[in-house]
mmCIF file of C-alpha atoms and ligand atoms in Angstrom:
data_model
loop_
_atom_site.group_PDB
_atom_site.id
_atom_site.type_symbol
_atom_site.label_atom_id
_atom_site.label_comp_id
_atom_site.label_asym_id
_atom_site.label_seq_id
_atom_site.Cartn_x
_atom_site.Cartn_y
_atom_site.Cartn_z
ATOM 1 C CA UNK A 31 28.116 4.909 22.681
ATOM 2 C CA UNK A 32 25.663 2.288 21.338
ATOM 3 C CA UNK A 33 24.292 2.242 18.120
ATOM 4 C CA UNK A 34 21.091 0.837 17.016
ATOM 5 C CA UNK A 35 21.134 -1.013 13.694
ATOM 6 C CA UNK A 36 18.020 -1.110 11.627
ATOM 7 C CA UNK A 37 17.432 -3.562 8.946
ATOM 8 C CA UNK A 38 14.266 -4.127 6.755
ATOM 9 C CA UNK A 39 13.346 -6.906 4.510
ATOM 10 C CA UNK A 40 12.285 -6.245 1.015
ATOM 11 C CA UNK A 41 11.788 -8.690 -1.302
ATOM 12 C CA UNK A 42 12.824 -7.995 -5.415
ATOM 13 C CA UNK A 43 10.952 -10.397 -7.496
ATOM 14 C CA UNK A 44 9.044 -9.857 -11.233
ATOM 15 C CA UNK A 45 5.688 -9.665 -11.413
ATOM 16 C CA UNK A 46 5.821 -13.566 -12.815
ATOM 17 C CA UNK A 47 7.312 -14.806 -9.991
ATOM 18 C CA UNK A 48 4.027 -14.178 -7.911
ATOM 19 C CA UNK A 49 1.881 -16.414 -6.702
ATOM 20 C CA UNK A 50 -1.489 -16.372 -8.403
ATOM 21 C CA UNK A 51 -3.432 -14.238 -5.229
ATOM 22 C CA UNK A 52 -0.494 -12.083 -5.806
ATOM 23 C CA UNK A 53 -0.689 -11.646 -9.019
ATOM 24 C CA UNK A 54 -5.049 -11.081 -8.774
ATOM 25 C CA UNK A 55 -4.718 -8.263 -6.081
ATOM 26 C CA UNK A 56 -1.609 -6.823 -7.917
ATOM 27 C CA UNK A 57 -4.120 -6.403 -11.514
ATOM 28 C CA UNK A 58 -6.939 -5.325 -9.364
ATOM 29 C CA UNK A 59 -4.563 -2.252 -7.927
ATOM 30 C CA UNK A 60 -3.597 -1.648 -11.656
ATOM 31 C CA UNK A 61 -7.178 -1.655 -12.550
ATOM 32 C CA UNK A 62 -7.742 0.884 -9.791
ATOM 33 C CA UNK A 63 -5.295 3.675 -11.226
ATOM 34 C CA UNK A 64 -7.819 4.283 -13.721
ATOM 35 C CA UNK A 65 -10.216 5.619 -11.025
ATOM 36 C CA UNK A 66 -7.833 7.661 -9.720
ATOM 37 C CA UNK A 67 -8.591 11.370 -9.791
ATOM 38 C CA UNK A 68 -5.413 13.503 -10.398
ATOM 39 C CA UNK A 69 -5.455 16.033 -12.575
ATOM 40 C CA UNK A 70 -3.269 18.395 -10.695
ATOM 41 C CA UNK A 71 -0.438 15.659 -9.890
ATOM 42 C CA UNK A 72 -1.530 13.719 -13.524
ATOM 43 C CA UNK A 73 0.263 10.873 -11.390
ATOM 44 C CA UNK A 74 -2.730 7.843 -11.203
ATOM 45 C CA UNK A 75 -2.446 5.266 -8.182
ATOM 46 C CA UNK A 76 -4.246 2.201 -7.634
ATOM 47 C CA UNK A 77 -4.031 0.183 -4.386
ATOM 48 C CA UNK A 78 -5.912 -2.950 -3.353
ATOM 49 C CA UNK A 79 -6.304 -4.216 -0.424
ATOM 50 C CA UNK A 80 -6.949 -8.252 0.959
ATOM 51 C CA UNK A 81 -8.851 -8.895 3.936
ATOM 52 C CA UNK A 82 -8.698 -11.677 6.016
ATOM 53 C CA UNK A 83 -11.938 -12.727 4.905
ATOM 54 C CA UNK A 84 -10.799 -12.978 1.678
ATOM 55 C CA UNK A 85 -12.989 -9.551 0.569
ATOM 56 C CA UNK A 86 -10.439 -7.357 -1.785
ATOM 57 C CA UNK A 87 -11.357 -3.532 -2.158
ATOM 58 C CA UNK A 88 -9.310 -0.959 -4.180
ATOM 59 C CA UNK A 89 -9.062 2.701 -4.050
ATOM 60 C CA UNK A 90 -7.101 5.007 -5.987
ATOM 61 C CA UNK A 91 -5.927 8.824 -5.321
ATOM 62 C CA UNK A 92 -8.551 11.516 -4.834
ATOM 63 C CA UNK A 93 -6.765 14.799 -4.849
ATOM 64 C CA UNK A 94 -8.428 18.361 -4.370
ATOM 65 C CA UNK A 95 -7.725 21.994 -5.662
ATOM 66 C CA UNK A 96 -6.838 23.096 -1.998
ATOM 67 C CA UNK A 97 -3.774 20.299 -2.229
ATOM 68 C CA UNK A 98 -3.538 18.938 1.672
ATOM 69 C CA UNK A 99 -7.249 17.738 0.929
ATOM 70 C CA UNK A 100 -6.642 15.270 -1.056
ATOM 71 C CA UNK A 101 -5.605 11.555 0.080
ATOM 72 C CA UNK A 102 -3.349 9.220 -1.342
ATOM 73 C CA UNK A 103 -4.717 5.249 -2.940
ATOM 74 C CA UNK A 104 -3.647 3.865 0.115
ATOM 75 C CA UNK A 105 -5.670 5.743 2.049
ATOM 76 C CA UNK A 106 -8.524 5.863 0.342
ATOM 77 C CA UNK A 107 -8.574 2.142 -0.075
ATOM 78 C CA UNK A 108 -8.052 1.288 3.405
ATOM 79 C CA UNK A 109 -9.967 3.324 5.046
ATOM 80 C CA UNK A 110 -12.775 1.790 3.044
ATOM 81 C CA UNK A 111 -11.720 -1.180 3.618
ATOM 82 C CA UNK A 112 -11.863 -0.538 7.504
ATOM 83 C CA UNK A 113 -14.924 1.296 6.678
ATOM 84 C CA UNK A 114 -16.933 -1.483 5.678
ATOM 85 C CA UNK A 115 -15.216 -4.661 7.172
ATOM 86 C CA UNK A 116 -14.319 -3.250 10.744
ATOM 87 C CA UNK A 117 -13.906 -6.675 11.866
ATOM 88 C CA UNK A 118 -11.612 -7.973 9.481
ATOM 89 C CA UNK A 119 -7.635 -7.633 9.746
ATOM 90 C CA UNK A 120 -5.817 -6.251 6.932
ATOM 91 C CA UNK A 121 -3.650 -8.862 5.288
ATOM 92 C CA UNK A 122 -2.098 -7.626 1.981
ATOM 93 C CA UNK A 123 -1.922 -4.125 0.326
ATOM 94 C CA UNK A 124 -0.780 -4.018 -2.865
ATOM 95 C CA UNK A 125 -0.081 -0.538 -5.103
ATOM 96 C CA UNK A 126 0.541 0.436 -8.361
ATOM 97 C CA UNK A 127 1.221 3.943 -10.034
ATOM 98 C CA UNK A 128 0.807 4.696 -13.520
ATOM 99 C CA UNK A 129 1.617 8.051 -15.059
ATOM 100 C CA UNK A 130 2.845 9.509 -18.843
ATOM 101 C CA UNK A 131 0.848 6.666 -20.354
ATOM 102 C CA UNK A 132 2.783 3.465 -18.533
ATOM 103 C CA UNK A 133 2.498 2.483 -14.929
ATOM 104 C CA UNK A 134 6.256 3.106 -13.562
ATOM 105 C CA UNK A 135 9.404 1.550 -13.966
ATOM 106 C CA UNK A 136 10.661 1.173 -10.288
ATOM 107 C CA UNK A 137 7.884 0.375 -7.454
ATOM 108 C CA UNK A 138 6.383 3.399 -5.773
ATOM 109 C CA UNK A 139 6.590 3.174 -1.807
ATOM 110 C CA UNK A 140 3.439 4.922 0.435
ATOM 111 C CA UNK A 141 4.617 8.047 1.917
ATOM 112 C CA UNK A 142 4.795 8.952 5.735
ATOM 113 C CA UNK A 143 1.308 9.789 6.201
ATOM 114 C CA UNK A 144 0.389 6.585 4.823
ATOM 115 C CA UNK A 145 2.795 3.682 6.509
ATOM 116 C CA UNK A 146 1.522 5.678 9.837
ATOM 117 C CA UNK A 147 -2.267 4.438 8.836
ATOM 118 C CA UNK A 148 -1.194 1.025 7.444
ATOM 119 C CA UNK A 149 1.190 0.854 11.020
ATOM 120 C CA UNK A 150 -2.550 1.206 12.477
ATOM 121 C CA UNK A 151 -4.471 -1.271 10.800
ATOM 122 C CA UNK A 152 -1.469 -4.083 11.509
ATOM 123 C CA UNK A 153 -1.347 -2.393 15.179
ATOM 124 C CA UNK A 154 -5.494 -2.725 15.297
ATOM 125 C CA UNK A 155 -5.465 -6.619 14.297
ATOM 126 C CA UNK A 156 -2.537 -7.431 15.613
ATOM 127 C CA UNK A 157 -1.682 -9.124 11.886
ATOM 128 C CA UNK A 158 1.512 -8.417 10.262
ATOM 129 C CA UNK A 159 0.427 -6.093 7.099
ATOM 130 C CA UNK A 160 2.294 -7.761 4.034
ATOM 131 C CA UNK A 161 2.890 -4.721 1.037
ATOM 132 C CA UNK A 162 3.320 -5.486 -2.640
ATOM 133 C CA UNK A 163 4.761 -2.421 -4.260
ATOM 134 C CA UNK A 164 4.589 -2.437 -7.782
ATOM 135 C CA UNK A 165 6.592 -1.540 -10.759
ATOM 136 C CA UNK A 166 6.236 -1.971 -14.730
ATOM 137 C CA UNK A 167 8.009 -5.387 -14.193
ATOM 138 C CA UNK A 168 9.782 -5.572 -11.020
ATOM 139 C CA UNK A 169 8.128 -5.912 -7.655
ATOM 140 C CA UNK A 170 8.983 -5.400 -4.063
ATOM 141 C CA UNK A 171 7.569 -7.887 -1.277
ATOM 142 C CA UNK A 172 7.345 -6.478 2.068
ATOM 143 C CA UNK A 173 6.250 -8.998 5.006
ATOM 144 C CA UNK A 174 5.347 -6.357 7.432
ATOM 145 C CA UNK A 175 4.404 -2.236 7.556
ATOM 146 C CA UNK A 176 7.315 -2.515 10.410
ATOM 147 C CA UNK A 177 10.165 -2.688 7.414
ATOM 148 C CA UNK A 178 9.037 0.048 5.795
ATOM 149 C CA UNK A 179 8.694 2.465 9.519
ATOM 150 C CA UNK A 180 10.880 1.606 11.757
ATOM 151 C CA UNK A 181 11.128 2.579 15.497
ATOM 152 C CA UNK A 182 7.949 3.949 15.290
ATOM 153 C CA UNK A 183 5.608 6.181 17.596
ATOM 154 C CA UNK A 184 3.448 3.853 19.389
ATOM 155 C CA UNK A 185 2.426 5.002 22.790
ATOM 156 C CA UNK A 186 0.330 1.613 24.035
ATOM 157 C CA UNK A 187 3.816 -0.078 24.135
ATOM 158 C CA UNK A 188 5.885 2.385 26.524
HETATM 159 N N1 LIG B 612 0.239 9.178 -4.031
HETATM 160 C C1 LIG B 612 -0.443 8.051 -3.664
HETATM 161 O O1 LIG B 612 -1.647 7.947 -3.870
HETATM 162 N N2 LIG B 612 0.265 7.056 -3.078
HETATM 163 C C2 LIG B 612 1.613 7.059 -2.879
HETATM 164 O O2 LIG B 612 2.149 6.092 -2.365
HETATM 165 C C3 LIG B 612 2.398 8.211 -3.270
HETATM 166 C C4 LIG B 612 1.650 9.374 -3.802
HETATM 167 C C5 LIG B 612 -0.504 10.253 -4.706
HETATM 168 C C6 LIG B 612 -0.663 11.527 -3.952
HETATM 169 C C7 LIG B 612 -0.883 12.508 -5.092
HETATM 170 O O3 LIG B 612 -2.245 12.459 -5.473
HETATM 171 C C8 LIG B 612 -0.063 11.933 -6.226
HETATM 172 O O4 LIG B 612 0.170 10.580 -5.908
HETATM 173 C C9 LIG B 612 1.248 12.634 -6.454
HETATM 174 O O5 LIG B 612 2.011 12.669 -5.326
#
């Protein structure tokens, strides 16, 4: 029997050690978190998103009473991003979480539905979708949405 081995790269730095376009789209996800609207989950997230253009939009969590209906920051902010800019590939997403009066300790990572979109928009542009996930202090670098969803569903390839 074979067996398929699947590494991912993530990088573990602190928020200091990022370069200063880093360090602009990580504050203007933290800025977002405050336009998040959660009072069900009380859990705030901010992401921000770079275009290749250089254009950076944010969006933050917008949940609903009937729970399914709402969307995560990720979402929200990239789908606006694609939204308004349908031309321009995705380059950087970075997100931040903030909840119980500090933004979190360890990075938060998108969920499922989410790396499938972000999988989409580096799929769309062909353009490797870099991630910057991050915590209080530490932060994780990820060079493309491929680490973080691996062997996934993609039926133009087969
Ligand atoms: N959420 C995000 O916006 N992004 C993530 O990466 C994880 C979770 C939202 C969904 C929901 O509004 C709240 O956080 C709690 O799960």
């Amino acid at each position: 029997m074979k067996e398929l081995k699947i590494t991912a790269k993530i990088q573990v730095c602190s928020y200091n050690e990022l370069t200063f376009p880093e360090k602009n789209l990580t504050n203007i996800a933290k800025e977002a978190v405050k336009r998040s609207y959660s009072p069900y989950s009380k859990f705030q997230v901010g992401a921000a998103v770079l275009l290749n253009n250089g254009e950076m939009v944010s969006g933050s969590n917008q949940e609903n009473v009937a729970y399914p209906s709402g969307l995560c920051a990720e979402r929200t902010a990239l789908f606006y991003a694609n939204a308004q800019f349908p031309d321009e590939a995705v380059d950087t997403i970075a997100v931040a979480a903030y909840t119980n009066g500090d933004f979190v300790e360890e990075p938060i990572s998108p969920c499922g539905a989410c790396r499938q979109v972000i999988l989409e928009a580096q799929n769309r542009y062909n353009h490797p979708v870099q991630m910057i996930l991050c915590g209080k202090e530490i932060v994780y670098k990820v060079e493309k949405i491929t680490d973080l969803l691996p062997l996934s569903f993609d039926s133009l390839s087969k």
